[in-house]
Amino acid sequence: MMRDFDLVVIGAGPAGISGAITAANEGLSVLLLDEQPRAGGQIYRNVERTNQSRSEILGSDYTKGLGLVQSLNRADIEHIHGANVWQIENQNTVYYSVNGTASVCRAKCILLATGAIERPMPVPGWTLPGVMTAGAAQILLKQSGIVCENAVIAGSGPLLYLVAAQMVRAGTPPLALLETQTKTDFLASMRYVTGALRGASYLVKGLSLLAEIRKARVPRYVGVTDIAIDGHDKVEGISFNDGRKKHTIPCGTALLHHGVVPNTQAARSVGVKHQWNDQQHCFVPEVDLWGHTASDGIYVAGDGAGIGGANVAALTGELAALDIARTLGALSESERDKKAAPITQKRNRELAARPFIDRAYPPYANALAPEDSTIICRCEEVTAGDIRQYAKLGCIGPNQTKAFGRSGMGPCQGRYCGLAVTEILAAENQISPDQTGYYRIRPPIKPVTLGELVGLELTEEKESAE
Amino acid sequence: MKIASDFRALEPSDTTQVAVRFNDAPLKLTKGENLAAQLLAAGVLQFRKTAVSGKPRSPYCMMGACFECLVFVNGTARQACMTEVTEGMEIVMHTVGNGDDA
Ligand code: FES
């Protein structure tokens, strides 16, 4: 039996959870599909099962997610864990697999709350075992209580301070913190300082994290360039230039991070248009104030619609759900607007500090224009030089790279090379990222086995015969 | 088998350790825990070898997006970071032509 829902939400992070709850409160039938074994997204990962010592290390911005996750335990929301959504069809049919068994359901509206991924940071040696994203280190801690010893953190952005401070609290401080933002970035960010002061809680948090890191005497280098990971079969060290001289620090793990970007895979696969955002240096889906895309019934909320962080994500999830309730006739337009007004206000306040943060911590310039020998597509081992060569041969956009080589054709489907390929081609061809475009994403957006497909077909046949 | 690892568990595991095999070597991992995390803590740092150059790789994102944690579990390609440990798992490094690719 094909099951029908008013709303199918994809992703159980703050945006998906809030969206599901708001929609259920308006009387809609809701199915929440999430690929993780427990709700929370990456930010509140495993928060329901955390313990005292982990909570102390991770801090209150993590543990406050518990309330949100627990509010999901209600009869009128069906929540399926471990569900890999691999195809969305005709704007209303969702295919997913749980433990190797495929299912399909139909929805009047779909809310994509697929969150963010870390911006790829292609530097020499970034494919060596022992290199991972700073976010991955956090996931190890949240989910498994595992810390990285002997690690160096490199890149830019507030998350670096958070991860470093958490490592200090865990008794395994990083060997060093290499920051790529420069004094010029800091001065330029001052233009946005009034906004930052309106969102002052973010600044206060950042400063207190820095104080913790200083107190633990973690060596910090700022304005770092020429980051390279050294090693043969694994990370053996990290080298960089701090503006005065070259340094090398022996280490076993390198944690890289220079911001997060919307995970656009699901939205792209259903044909949602995306636009380049210069301030955040990434593509964002084209949506209206409610997160509605140009495709009827398809909404995007949370970091997947533009980076704003967990608080903003929850609020945009609520806004999307209110408009979905209006579309489906559960709310009138004026009722929707009345409920939305305080949420919009809160969201704007939360977003006030964003321009400052974006300008103070831009992506690492060397990783946006990597040297020729650096691998860009990790799956198929295509280098920056290869991509530049494609441009010389007339390649305009990422889709065409597939005619020249295999970039973006591996299992990650370009998730960790797409933005870099766009930027390299745009620079080489001297056209904008918007004109350059992005990979065309086709389903399945997650691998699905033949067995799963056959199983699905058999159930459908059986049902139509009955 | 326990190899030196830069990944350390903060608390002793209070759940059951179960026997699995990685590339034919016996390992004890914590049941129900994340497979990628457990392998890292057990000192495994080569999860797959690339098709092009045969270079080793290890988990990069831990959130199901990069596919660097691919291993064969009982003959089927799986993302270790999206898999929970169960007793008796036969885990093998992922190389092309070494098992069933999803
Ligand atoms: S580590 Fe990236 S998919 Fe598993």
JSON list of C-alpha atoms and ligand atoms in Angstrom, two decimals, chain A residues 132 136 412 416 446, chain B residues 34 36 47 58-70 78-82, ligand 1:
[
{"chain": "A", "resi": 132, "resn": "MET", "atom": "CA", "xyz": [39.15, 14.59, 8.61]},
{"chain": "A", "resi": 136, "resn": "ALA", "atom": "CA", "xyz": [33.83, 14.74, 11.93]},
{"chain": "A", "resi": 412, "resn": "CYS", "atom": "CA", "xyz": [29.98, 11.02, -3.30]},
{"chain": "A", "resi": 416, "resn": "TYR", "atom": "CA", "xyz": [33.08, 17.23, -1.82]},
{"chain": "A", "resi": 446, "resn": "LYS", "atom": "CA", "xyz": [22.14, 7.70, -2.25]},
{"chain": "B", "resi": 34, "resn": "ASN", "atom": "CA", "xyz": [29.20, 3.37, 15.15]},
{"chain": "B", "resi": 36, "resn": "ALA", "atom": "CA", "xyz": [33.70, 3.78, 11.67]},
{"chain": "B", "resi": 47, "resn": "PHE", "atom": "CA", "xyz": [39.20, 1.65, 5.23]},
{"chain": "B", "resi": 58, "resn": "SER", "atom": "CA", "xyz": [39.99, 6.78, 6.07]},
{"chain": "B", "resi": 59, "resn": "PRO", "atom": "CA", "xyz": [36.73, 8.44, 7.23]},
{"chain": "B", "resi": 60, "resn": "TYR", "atom": "CA", "xyz": [36.64, 12.12, 6.32]},
{"chain": "B", "resi": 61, "resn": "CYS", "atom": "CA", "xyz": [33.13, 13.44, 7.12]},
{"chain": "B", "resi": 62, "resn": "MET", "atom": "CA", "xyz": [31.58, 10.89, 9.54]},
{"chain": "B", "resi": 63, "resn": "MET", "atom": "CA", "xyz": [28.15, 11.93, 8.27]},
{"chain": "B", "resi": 64, "resn": "GLY", "atom": "CA", "xyz": [27.49, 9.76, 5.26]},
{"chain": "B", "resi": 65, "resn": "ALA", "atom": "CA", "xyz": [28.50, 12.25, 2.58]},
{"chain": "B", "resi": 66, "resn": "CYS", "atom": "CA", "xyz": [32.07, 11.51, 1.44]},
{"chain": "B", "resi": 67, "resn": "PHE", "atom": "CA", "xyz": [32.10, 7.69, 1.07]},
{"chain": "B", "resi": 68, "resn": "GLU", "atom": "CA", "xyz": [35.74, 7.50, 2.23]},
{"chain": "B", "resi": 69, "resn": "CYS", "atom": "CA", "xyz": [34.72, 5.05, 4.98]},
{"chain": "B", "resi": 70, "resn": "LEU", "atom": "CA", "xyz": [33.53, 2.39, 2.54]},
{"chain": "B", "resi": 78, "resn": "ARG", "atom": "CA", "xyz": [28.71, -0.19, 3.29]},
{"chain": "B", "resi": 79, "resn": "GLN", "atom": "CA", "xyz": [29.55, 3.25, 4.67]},
{"chain": "B", "resi": 80, "resn": "ALA", "atom": "CA", "xyz": [31.13, 2.39, 8.02]},
{"chain": "B", "resi": 81, "resn": "CYS", "atom": "CA", "xyz": [30.06, 5.76, 9.46]},
{"chain": "B", "resi": 82, "resn": "MET", "atom": "CA", "xyz": [26.41, 4.87, 8.78]},
{"chain": "C", "resi": 1, "resn": "FES", "atom": "S1", "xyz": [33.17, 9.11, 6.59]},
{"chain": "C", "resi": 1, "resn": "FES", "atom": "FE1", "xyz": [32.22, 10.24, 5.01]},
{"chain": "C", "resi": 1, "resn": "FES", "atom": "S2", "xyz": [30.69, 8.85, 4.36]},
{"chain": "C", "resi": 1, "resn": "FES", "atom": "FE2", "xyz": [31.50, 7.86, 6.05]}
]
